[in-house]
Short mmCIF file of C-alpha atoms in Angstrom, two decimals:
data_model
loop_
_atom_site.label_atom_id
_atom_site.label_comp_id
_atom_site.label_asym_id
_atom_site.label_seq_id
_atom_site.Cartn_x
_atom_site.Cartn_y
_atom_site.Cartn_z
CA MET A 1 -5.59 -0.35 -4.31
CA ARG A 2 -6.88 1.86 -7.05
CA PRO A 3 -8.92 0.90 -9.99
CA ARG A 4 -7.47 -0.59 -13.12
CA LEU A 5 -6.20 2.63 -14.68
CA GLN A 6 -4.25 3.68 -11.60
CA HIS A 7 -2.89 0.17 -11.21
CA LEU A 8 -1.72 0.04 -14.74
CA ARG A 9 -0.09 3.46 -14.35
CA ILE A 10 1.83 2.47 -11.20
CA ARG A 11 2.84 -0.91 -12.69
CA ARG A 12 4.13 0.90 -15.74
CA LEU A 13 5.89 3.47 -13.62
CA ALA A 14 7.58 0.79 -11.57
CA TRP A 15 8.81 -1.08 -14.69
CA GLN A 16 9.96 2.18 -16.36
CA ILE A 17 12.05 2.92 -13.27
CA ALA A 18 13.38 -0.61 -13.35
CA ALA A 19 14.31 -0.13 -16.97
CA LEU A 20 16.08 3.14 -16.12
CA LEU A 21 18.07 1.39 -13.45
CA VAL A 22 19.10 -1.33 -15.85
CA ALA A 23 20.14 1.34 -18.30
CA LEU A 24 22.23 2.79 -15.49
CA ALA A 25 23.84 -0.55 -14.84
CA ALA A 26 24.53 -0.87 -18.61
CA THR A 27 26.17 2.44 -18.68
CA PHE A 28 28.36 1.42 -15.70
CA ALA A 29 29.40 -1.78 -17.59
CA LEU A 30 30.08 0.15 -20.75
CA LEU A 31 32.19 2.68 -18.90
CA ARG A 32 34.18 -0.09 -17.27
CA ALA A 33 34.59 -2.31 -20.25
CA CYS A 34 35.73 0.45 -22.62
CA MET B 1 -4.54 15.25 -0.16
CA ARG B 2 -3.60 14.26 -3.59
CA TYR B 3 0.04 14.39 -4.64
CA THR B 4 1.51 17.28 -6.62
CA ARG B 5 3.80 16.57 -9.54
CA THR B 6 6.79 18.20 -7.79
CA GLN B 7 6.31 16.13 -4.73
CA ALA B 8 5.95 12.91 -6.64
CA SER B 9 9.00 13.71 -8.89
CA LEU B 10 11.12 14.42 -5.78
CA TRP B 11 10.24 11.06 -4.15
CA LEU B 12 10.89 9.23 -7.36
CA ALA B 13 14.26 10.94 -7.73
CA ALA B 14 15.04 9.95 -4.08
CA TYR B 15 14.06 6.38 -4.83
CA VAL B 16 16.44 6.19 -7.95
CA LEU B 17 19.24 7.77 -5.80
CA VAL B 18 18.80 5.20 -2.92
CA VAL B 19 18.66 2.28 -5.35
CA SER B 20 21.72 3.43 -7.30
CA THR B 21 23.76 4.19 -4.09
CA PRO B 22 25.71 0.77 -4.20
CA LEU B 23 26.53 1.24 -7.87
CA LEU B 24 27.68 4.85 -7.51
CA ALA B 25 29.70 3.81 -4.45
CA ALA B 26 31.37 1.10 -6.63
CA LEU B 27 32.57 3.89 -8.96
CA ALA B 28 33.67 6.21 -6.30
CA GLY B 29 37.44 5.86 -5.59
CA PRO B 30 40.13 3.59 -7.00
CA LEU B 31 38.80 1.15 -9.54
CA PRO B 32 39.95 -2.54 -9.90
CA ALA B 33 40.94 -3.99 -13.18
CA ALA B 34 38.19 -3.83 -15.81
CA ARG B 35 36.51 -7.04 -17.13
CA GLY B 36 34.26 -7.65 -20.12
CA PHE B 37 30.96 -5.79 -20.66
CA VAL B 38 28.72 -8.76 -19.76
CA VAL B 39 30.64 -9.49 -16.41
CA GLU B 40 30.55 -5.75 -15.55
CA LEU B 41 26.76 -5.64 -16.41
CA GLY B 42 26.16 -8.68 -14.22
CA VAL B 43 27.98 -7.12 -11.30
CA ALA B 44 26.09 -3.80 -11.80
CA LEU B 45 22.82 -5.54 -11.84
CA GLY B 46 23.71 -7.13 -8.59
CA PHE B 47 24.47 -3.76 -7.05
CA ILE B 48 21.07 -2.32 -8.36
CA ALA B 49 19.21 -5.38 -6.95
CA LEU B 50 20.73 -4.71 -3.59
CA GLY B 51 19.66 -1.04 -3.75
CA MET B 52 16.25 -2.01 -4.78
CA PHE B 53 15.93 -4.50 -1.85
CA TRP B 54 17.01 -1.59 0.45
CA ALA B 55 14.33 0.65 -0.90
CA GLN B 56 11.64 -2.04 -0.48
CA PHE B 57 11.78 -1.58 3.25
CA ALA B 58 11.16 2.16 3.03
CA LEU B 59 8.14 1.63 0.66
CA THR B 60 6.21 -0.62 3.08
CA GLY B 61 7.22 1.25 6.35
CA ARG B 62 3.92 3.18 6.46
CA PHE B 63 5.91 6.41 6.49
CA ARG B 64 3.31 9.10 6.33
CA ALA B 65 5.35 11.66 4.43
CA VAL B 66 5.85 9.29 1.55
CA ALA B 67 2.40 7.70 1.60
CA ALA B 68 0.73 11.13 1.66
CA ALA B 69 2.32 11.95 -1.72
CA PHE B 70 1.11 8.75 -3.41
CA GLY B 71 -1.47 6.94 -1.25
CA MET B 72 -0.64 3.85 0.72
CA ASP B 73 -2.37 1.61 -1.82
CA ALA B 74 -0.18 3.02 -4.67
CA MET B 75 2.91 2.49 -2.50
CA LEU B 76 2.10 -1.17 -1.99
CA GLN B 77 1.46 -1.67 -5.67
CA PHE B 78 4.85 -0.10 -6.46
CA HIS B 79 6.48 -2.21 -3.86
CA ARG B 80 5.06 -5.25 -5.36
CA GLN B 81 6.22 -4.50 -8.85
CA ALA B 82 9.70 -3.29 -7.73
CA GLY B 83 9.99 -6.56 -5.71
CA ILE B 84 9.49 -8.60 -8.84
CA ALA B 85 11.87 -6.43 -10.79
CA ALA B 86 14.57 -6.79 -7.98
CA TYR B 87 14.00 -10.61 -8.07
CA VAL B 88 14.58 -10.72 -11.83
CA LEU B 89 17.87 -8.63 -11.27
CA VAL B 90 18.98 -11.02 -8.42
CA LEU B 91 18.68 -13.98 -10.85
CA ALA B 92 20.25 -12.04 -13.81
CA HIS B 93 23.31 -11.27 -11.63
CA PRO B 94 24.79 -14.75 -11.42
CA LEU B 95 23.40 -15.88 -14.78
CA LEU B 96 25.24 -13.13 -16.72
CA LEU B 97 28.41 -13.78 -14.71
CA ILE B 98 28.44 -17.53 -15.35
CA ALA B 99 27.39 -17.00 -18.97
CA ALA B 100 30.39 -14.68 -19.63
CA GLN B 101 32.89 -16.54 -17.45
CA PRO B 102 32.07 -20.07 -16.34
CA ASP B 103 34.71 -19.79 -13.63
CA PHE B 104 32.12 -17.85 -11.59
CA LEU B 105 30.31 -21.24 -11.16
CA GLU B 106 32.98 -21.68 -8.40
CA PHE B 107 30.80 -19.44 -6.16
CA LEU B 108 28.03 -22.01 -6.21
CA ASP B 109 30.40 -24.94 -5.68
CA PRO B 110 30.25 -26.37 -2.14
CA ARG B 111 33.62 -28.05 -2.64
CA THR B 112 35.31 -24.60 -3.02
CA SER B 113 33.52 -23.08 -0.07
CA PHE B 114 30.58 -24.80 1.64
CA THR B 115 29.40 -21.78 3.58
CA ARG B 116 29.56 -19.45 0.57
CA ALA B 117 27.68 -21.85 -1.74
CA ALA B 118 25.08 -22.59 0.95
CA ALA B 119 24.46 -18.93 1.61
CA LEU B 120 24.11 -18.19 -2.13
CA TYR B 121 21.70 -21.01 -2.72
CA ALA B 122 19.73 -20.09 0.32
CA VAL B 123 19.48 -16.41 -0.72
CA ILE B 124 18.17 -17.47 -4.14
CA GLY B 125 15.72 -19.83 -2.50
CA ALA B 126 14.62 -17.11 0.04
CA ALA B 127 14.11 -14.53 -2.79
CA THR B 128 12.08 -17.13 -4.76
CA LEU B 129 9.93 -17.92 -1.63
CA LEU B 130 9.46 -14.20 -1.10
CA ILE B 131 7.89 -13.83 -4.55
CA VAL B 132 5.94 -17.03 -4.50
CA THR B 133 4.37 -16.60 -1.10
CA THR B 134 3.43 -13.02 -2.05
CA LEU B 135 2.02 -13.52 -5.47
CA HIS B 136 0.17 -16.71 -4.45
CA ARG B 137 -0.60 -15.92 -0.86
CA LEU B 138 -4.33 -16.48 -1.22
CA SER B 139 -4.22 -19.51 -3.30
CA LEU B 140 -1.64 -21.03 -0.97
CA GLY B 141 -3.99 -20.20 1.90
CA LEU B 142 -1.41 -18.24 3.96
CA PRO B 143 -2.95 -16.31 6.73
CA TYR B 144 -2.06 -12.57 6.40
CA GLU B 145 -0.25 -12.14 9.61
CA TRP B 146 1.74 -15.37 9.13
CA TRP B 147 2.73 -14.26 5.67
CA ARG B 148 3.74 -10.75 6.94
CA ARG B 149 6.14 -12.29 9.51
CA VAL B 150 7.63 -14.62 6.86
CA HIS B 151 7.96 -11.81 4.44
CA ALA B 152 9.83 -9.71 6.90
CA ALA B 153 12.18 -12.49 7.95
CA LEU B 154 12.91 -13.56 4.34
CA SER B 155 13.61 -10.04 3.16
CA ALA B 156 15.92 -9.35 6.11
CA PHE B 157 17.84 -12.51 5.32
CA VAL B 158 18.08 -11.55 1.52
CA VAL B 159 19.45 -8.07 2.44
CA PHE B 160 21.88 -9.47 5.08
CA VAL B 161 23.30 -12.12 2.69
CA GLY B 162 23.53 -9.45 0.00
CA LEU B 163 25.66 -7.36 2.29
CA VAL B 164 27.89 -10.14 3.33
CA HIS B 165 28.32 -11.28 -0.37
CA VAL B 166 29.39 -7.70 -1.37
CA LEU B 167 31.86 -7.43 1.50
CA ARG B 168 33.28 -10.95 1.01
CA VAL B 169 33.67 -10.55 -2.79
CA ALA B 170 35.22 -7.10 -2.14
CA TYR B 171 36.05 -6.62 -5.71
CA TYR B 172 34.67 -3.05 -5.99
CA MET B 173 33.99 -2.64 -2.25
CA ALA B 174 37.66 -3.38 -1.20
CA ASP B 175 38.31 -0.16 0.80
CA PRO B 176 36.86 0.54 4.26
CA LEU B 177 35.01 3.70 3.15
CA ARG B 178 32.91 1.92 0.52
CA GLN B 179 32.40 -1.08 2.82
CA ALA B 180 31.23 1.26 5.48
CA LEU B 181 28.74 2.80 3.02
CA VAL B 182 27.17 -0.52 2.06
CA LEU B 183 27.13 -1.56 5.67
CA ALA B 184 25.39 1.64 6.61
CA GLY B 185 22.83 1.23 3.81
CA THR B 186 21.98 -2.29 4.90
CA SER B 187 21.88 -1.32 8.59
CA ALA B 188 19.52 1.53 7.78
CA THR B 189 17.05 -0.81 5.97
CA LEU B 190 17.27 -3.37 8.65
CA GLY B 191 16.76 -0.62 11.20
CA LEU B 192 13.63 0.54 9.22
CA LEU B 193 12.32 -2.96 9.55
CA ALA B 194 13.03 -3.01 13.30
CA TYR B 195 11.29 0.39 13.64
CA THR B 196 8.28 -0.71 11.77
CA ARG B 197 7.84 -4.05 13.41
CA TYR B 198 9.02 -3.33 16.93
CA LEU B 199 9.59 0.20 17.87
CA ARG B 200 6.44 1.59 16.39
CA PRO B 201 4.28 -1.09 18.08
CA TYR B 202 6.09 -0.34 21.37
CA ARG B 203 5.30 3.34 20.96
CA LEU B 204 1.68 2.53 20.05
CA GLY B 205 1.63 0.44 23.21
CA ARG B 206 2.11 3.57 25.28
CA ARG B 207 -1.08 5.14 23.80
CA PRO B 208 -3.71 2.52 24.41
CA TRP B 209 -7.37 2.64 23.35
CA ARG B 210 -10.37 0.71 24.63
CA VAL B 211 -13.41 -0.71 22.92
CA ALA B 212 -16.18 1.69 23.99
CA LEU B 213 -19.10 0.34 21.78
CA VAL B 214 -19.86 -2.40 19.45
CA ARG B 215 -23.14 -2.55 17.62
CA ALA B 216 -24.51 -4.25 14.60
CA LEU B 217 -25.12 -1.82 11.82
CA SER B 218 -26.83 -4.13 9.27
CA GLY B 219 -26.45 -7.75 8.42
CA ASP B 220 -22.71 -8.59 8.57
CA THR B 221 -21.37 -5.15 9.36
CA TRP B 222 -20.49 -3.86 12.68
CA SER B 223 -19.82 -0.37 14.14
CA VAL B 224 -16.85 -0.35 16.58
CA VAL B 225 -16.04 2.73 18.64
CA LEU B 226 -12.71 3.01 20.19
CA GLU B 227 -11.78 5.78 22.73
CA PRO B 228 -8.26 6.91 23.78
CA VAL B 229 -7.17 5.93 27.34
CA GLY B 230 -5.03 8.48 29.11
CA HIS B 231 -4.31 10.55 25.99
CA GLY B 232 -6.01 12.83 23.60
CA GLY B 233 -6.31 10.47 20.56
CA ILE B 234 -5.30 11.32 17.06
CA ALA B 235 -6.06 14.06 14.57
CA HIS B 236 -7.39 12.71 11.26
CA ARG B 237 -9.08 13.86 8.04
CA ALA B 238 -12.31 12.54 6.70
CA GLY B 239 -11.60 9.39 4.51
CA GLN B 240 -8.47 8.25 6.28
CA PHE B 241 -7.89 4.90 7.80
CA ALA B 242 -6.20 3.31 10.77
CA TRP B 243 -4.29 0.05 11.40
CA VAL B 244 -6.19 -1.37 14.39
CA SER B 245 -5.12 -4.23 16.62
CA VAL B 246 -7.07 -5.68 19.58
CA GLY B 247 -5.27 -7.42 22.32
CA PRO B 248 -3.21 -6.88 25.48
CA SER B 249 0.02 -5.85 23.46
CA PRO B 250 0.45 -4.29 20.05
CA LEU B 251 3.55 -6.47 19.59
CA GLN B 252 1.42 -9.67 19.49
CA ALA B 253 -1.87 -8.53 18.12
CA GLU B 254 -2.62 -8.67 14.36
CA GLN B 255 -3.10 -5.36 12.74
CA HIS B 256 -5.96 -4.76 10.38
CA PRO B 257 -6.64 -1.68 8.16
CA PHE B 258 -10.09 -0.14 9.04
CA THR B 259 -11.52 3.10 7.61
CA ILE B 260 -12.53 5.69 10.02
CA ALA B 261 -16.27 6.39 9.63
CA SER B 262 -16.47 9.18 12.30
CA ALA B 263 -16.14 12.76 11.30
CA ALA B 264 -12.75 14.37 10.94
CA ALA B 265 -11.48 15.49 14.36
CA ALA B 266 -8.44 16.65 16.30
CA GLY B 267 -8.79 13.82 18.79
CA GLY B 268 -11.27 11.77 20.79
CA PRO B 269 -13.13 8.53 20.06
CA LEU B 270 -13.10 6.98 16.58
CA GLU B 271 -15.68 5.02 14.87
CA PHE B 272 -14.97 2.16 12.45
CA ALA B 273 -17.43 0.23 10.26
CA VAL B 274 -16.18 -3.44 9.90
CA ARG B 275 -17.63 -5.97 7.61
CA GLU B 276 -17.20 -9.63 8.46
CA LEU B 277 -14.91 -10.76 5.64
CA GLY B 278 -12.12 -12.98 6.93
CA ASP B 279 -10.62 -14.46 9.99
CA PHE B 280 -10.40 -11.50 12.34
CA THR B 281 -13.26 -9.47 11.08
CA SER B 282 -15.66 -12.51 11.63
CA SER B 283 -15.16 -12.24 15.29
CA ILE B 284 -15.70 -8.48 15.50
CA GLY B 285 -19.13 -8.94 17.06
CA THR B 286 -17.62 -10.77 19.98
CA LEU B 287 -15.42 -7.83 21.06
CA THR B 288 -16.24 -6.88 24.61
CA ILE B 289 -16.53 -3.39 25.94
CA GLY B 290 -13.33 -2.29 27.71
CA GLU B 291 -11.02 -4.57 25.72
CA LYS B 292 -7.63 -2.99 24.93
CA ALA B 293 -6.88 -1.81 21.45
CA PHE B 294 -4.15 0.00 19.55
CA VAL B 295 -4.53 2.44 16.73
CA ASP B 296 -1.80 3.30 14.23
CA ALA B 297 -3.31 6.37 12.42
CA PRO B 298 -3.93 8.43 10.45
CA HIS B 299 -3.08 6.91 7.12
CA GLY B 300 -4.30 7.25 3.60
CA ALA B 301 -4.44 9.92 0.92
CA PHE B 302 -8.12 9.39 0.06
CA VAL B 303 -9.57 12.38 1.71
CA LEU B 304 -12.48 14.94 1.49
CA PRO B 305 -11.37 17.68 -1.01
CA ASP B 306 -10.94 21.05 0.54
CA ASP B 307 -12.55 23.13 -2.23
CA ALA B 308 -16.13 23.76 -1.09
CA SER B 309 -16.96 25.62 -4.29
CA ARG B 310 -16.98 22.35 -6.34
CA PRO B 311 -19.83 19.89 -6.31
CA LEU B 312 -18.96 16.53 -4.71
CA PHE B 313 -19.85 13.18 -6.07
CA LEU B 314 -19.40 10.16 -3.91
CA PHE B 315 -19.66 6.45 -5.20
CA ALA B 316 -19.86 3.86 -2.50
CA GLY B 317 -20.25 0.20 -2.93
CA GLY B 318 -21.10 -1.92 0.25
CA ILE B 319 -18.66 -1.18 3.09
CA GLY B 320 -17.04 1.50 0.83
CA ILE B 321 -19.64 3.76 2.55
CA SER B 322 -17.35 4.10 5.52
CA PRO B 323 -14.95 6.80 4.33
CA MET B 324 -18.06 8.55 2.76
CA MET B 325 -19.83 8.58 6.07
CA SER B 326 -16.75 10.20 7.61
CA MET B 327 -16.89 12.81 4.80
CA LEU B 328 -20.67 13.47 5.06
CA ARG B 329 -20.44 13.76 8.86
CA THR B 330 -17.56 16.13 8.55
CA LEU B 331 -19.44 18.31 5.94
CA ALA B 332 -22.40 18.35 8.24
CA GLN B 333 -20.31 19.42 11.23
CA GLN B 334 -18.70 22.12 9.29
CA ARG B 335 -22.02 23.30 7.91
CA ASP B 336 -20.40 23.01 4.38
CA ALA B 337 -22.77 24.18 1.74
CA ARG B 338 -21.40 22.31 -1.29
CA ARG B 339 -23.74 20.18 -3.40
CA VAL B 340 -23.16 16.47 -2.60
CA THR B 341 -24.47 13.47 -4.56
CA LEU B 342 -24.00 10.06 -3.04
CA PHE B 343 -24.43 6.94 -5.18
CA TYR B 344 -24.78 4.09 -2.70
CA ALA B 345 -24.82 0.64 -4.23
CA SER B 346 -25.37 -2.64 -2.39
CA GLY B 347 -26.22 -6.20 -2.97
CA ASP B 348 -29.57 -6.16 -1.21
CA ALA B 349 -31.69 -3.76 0.79
CA GLU B 350 -30.82 -5.23 4.22
CA HIS B 351 -27.13 -4.84 3.91
CA ARG B 352 -26.85 -1.09 3.69
CA PRO B 353 -24.81 0.15 6.65
CA PHE B 354 -25.59 3.76 7.86
CA SER B 355 -28.61 4.08 5.55
CA ASP B 356 -30.73 5.16 8.45
CA GLU B 357 -28.36 8.05 9.11
CA LEU B 358 -28.33 9.35 5.64
CA GLU B 359 -31.79 10.80 5.83
CA PRO B 360 -31.08 13.19 8.86
CA LEU B 361 -27.85 14.07 7.17
CA GLY B 362 -29.83 15.18 4.17
CA GLY B 363 -31.54 17.77 6.33
CA GLN B 364 -28.24 19.33 7.29
CA LEU B 365 -26.48 19.17 3.89
CA GLU B 366 -27.08 19.80 0.23
CA LEU B 367 -27.21 16.00 -0.12
CA ARG B 368 -28.91 13.80 -2.75
CA VAL B 369 -28.72 10.08 -2.20
CA VAL B 370 -29.08 7.67 -5.12
CA ALA B 371 -29.57 4.18 -3.60
CA ILE B 372 -28.92 1.30 -5.95
CA VAL B 373 -29.74 -2.18 -4.94
CA GLU B 374 -28.86 -5.31 -6.97
CA ARG B 375 -31.56 -7.57 -5.56
CA PRO B 376 -34.31 -5.20 -4.48
CA PRO B 377 -37.29 -6.32 -2.35
CA PRO B 378 -40.82 -5.90 -3.95
CA ASP B 379 -41.39 -2.59 -2.19
CA TRP B 380 -38.05 -1.00 -3.05
CA ARG B 381 -38.43 2.61 -4.25
CA GLY B 382 -34.79 3.32 -5.17
CA GLU B 383 -32.81 2.24 -8.26
CA ALA B 384 -32.45 -1.56 -9.12
CA GLY B 385 -29.26 -3.05 -10.53
CA ARG B 386 -25.60 -2.63 -10.18
CA LEU B 387 -23.50 0.53 -10.33
CA ASP B 388 -22.18 -0.31 -13.84
CA HIS B 389 -21.87 1.30 -17.17
CA ASP B 390 -25.59 1.10 -18.02
CA THR B 391 -26.81 2.43 -14.69
CA LEU B 392 -24.30 5.35 -14.91
CA MET B 393 -25.36 6.16 -18.42
CA ARG B 394 -28.90 6.48 -17.00
CA LEU B 395 -28.24 8.23 -13.73
CA LEU B 396 -25.25 10.39 -14.62
CA PRO B 397 -25.11 10.75 -18.39
CA ALA B 398 -23.23 14.07 -18.28
CA PRO B 399 -21.00 14.38 -15.12
CA ASP B 400 -20.05 17.89 -14.10
CA PRO B 401 -16.46 18.49 -15.24
CA ASP B 402 -16.06 20.83 -12.32
CA GLY B 403 -16.94 18.25 -9.75
CA ASP B 404 -14.81 16.17 -7.39
CA TYR B 405 -15.40 12.42 -7.79
CA LEU B 406 -14.55 9.89 -5.06
CA ILE B 407 -14.98 6.20 -5.45
CA CYS B 408 -14.75 3.41 -2.85
CA GLY B 409 -16.07 -0.01 -3.31
CA PRO B 410 -15.53 -3.41 -5.03
CA ASP B 411 -13.19 -3.49 -8.03
CA PRO B 412 -15.81 -3.93 -10.87
CA MET B 413 -17.75 -1.02 -9.62
CA MET B 414 -14.64 1.17 -9.27
CA ASP B 415 -13.50 0.22 -12.70
CA ALA B 416 -16.97 1.01 -14.20
CA VAL B 417 -17.37 4.41 -12.47
CA GLU B 418 -13.80 5.40 -13.36
CA ALA B 419 -14.17 4.36 -16.97
CA HIS B 420 -17.48 6.24 -17.24
CA LEU B 421 -16.17 9.50 -15.81
CA LEU B 422 -13.03 9.49 -17.95
CA GLU B 423 -15.21 8.69 -21.06
CA CYS B 424 -17.45 11.63 -20.27
CA GLY B 425 -14.42 13.95 -20.08
CA VAL B 426 -13.88 14.33 -16.34
CA ALA B 427 -10.13 15.20 -15.73
CA PRO B 428 -8.24 12.29 -14.09
CA ASP B 429 -7.06 14.44 -11.33
CA ARG B 430 -10.64 15.11 -10.29
CA ILE B 431 -11.19 11.39 -9.71
CA ASP B 432 -9.87 9.82 -6.56
CA SER B 433 -10.51 6.27 -5.32
CA GLU B 434 -9.56 3.70 -2.83
CA ARG B 435 -9.94 0.05 -2.67
CA PHE B 436 -11.09 -0.93 0.83
CA ASN B 437 -9.24 -4.16 1.16
CA ILE B 438 -5.55 -3.29 0.77
CA ALA B 439 -4.31 -6.30 2.53
#
């Protein structure tokens, strides 16, 4: 694995994508509930 | 080969697409009656979690095209974080549903359906075990190969139960087309697992290698040369690594990631430098000539930069010298004229694999070697200390912004070198690094 900076960058990227996916799920729920 | 922004963005877009497939499938076609926001969110998170679990199999399948864009180590790190995120979503799915509508507790009630309740408890347990055994593998004392098998079995179980759950609930996935899509997605991921764990080893088994030479390099480090038997071997670049297994069959033998120390080549024998670290590596000296071996290679994106007009700076700590040796030997073979500076740090003067080869290489290359030893003997003429901030300030106060910087060694060393280079204004894309122990 890469040094700290690279690690933090990948970790951040993974959680940013997870947040994007949760936002997608929330949009789905909004579309369905409205 | 470092990734380009376009390549990386395309792969990330593909990842998001794969993960959102079950959710998009739910929206495609006739829709069932709408429920409240929280219920729909809970359901949507369940679909996302299933998609994330699918993608997990592709992330660790050692697929060269993907790994070349990011580096295998980065992929594993991403897999790890995505796994934790998927687990959070798996838990959020029932919690949100039950919070919004307590009737959903019925799913977990064995009196309503014993099989369903048992399967759902089992899948939550399996997902929890997946996370705990991975994050605490070392403190739990789980051997790597044992963990790898359990990890594959547990994740296959989670995905399988996820599929059955979606098909049985059949609220969104009620029509055959959408059911077929979810079935296809799950089958594809389980297929990937079968490919990685069985088909690839089987194919490796048809291209065997043999141990051709084992010699002690220095102290606890051994050089192992493997040669192809009945085939031409593999083409690799300087700095790449291989998954090596020794034994009669690649299906049974444990695989270990070893960096190739020999020069880049289109085929032929491969040399690996192996340090005695754990269970398997400790027995490396007992390998016998002629023993059968299997090589899954080449892997890794930590390679010799192509541009010969830029000066090259290599930072090696201990066994991290292996990829650097491959690079130096390659440069010597190619009569490359670029300026190379090698910072070679080690604990003591005896444990410096390949140090005897660096001098003759210096005659063929524009090579300057800076040897740094933490516990130097009285007659030591190189640098004393560690490759840390202070040493770097002294030895490399103004790094050339036009250079390429490659780092391989223990974490504290890599962190120190990276921080120093960035502080001195070297662009991040000129710095490449790899931790040796990716397991």
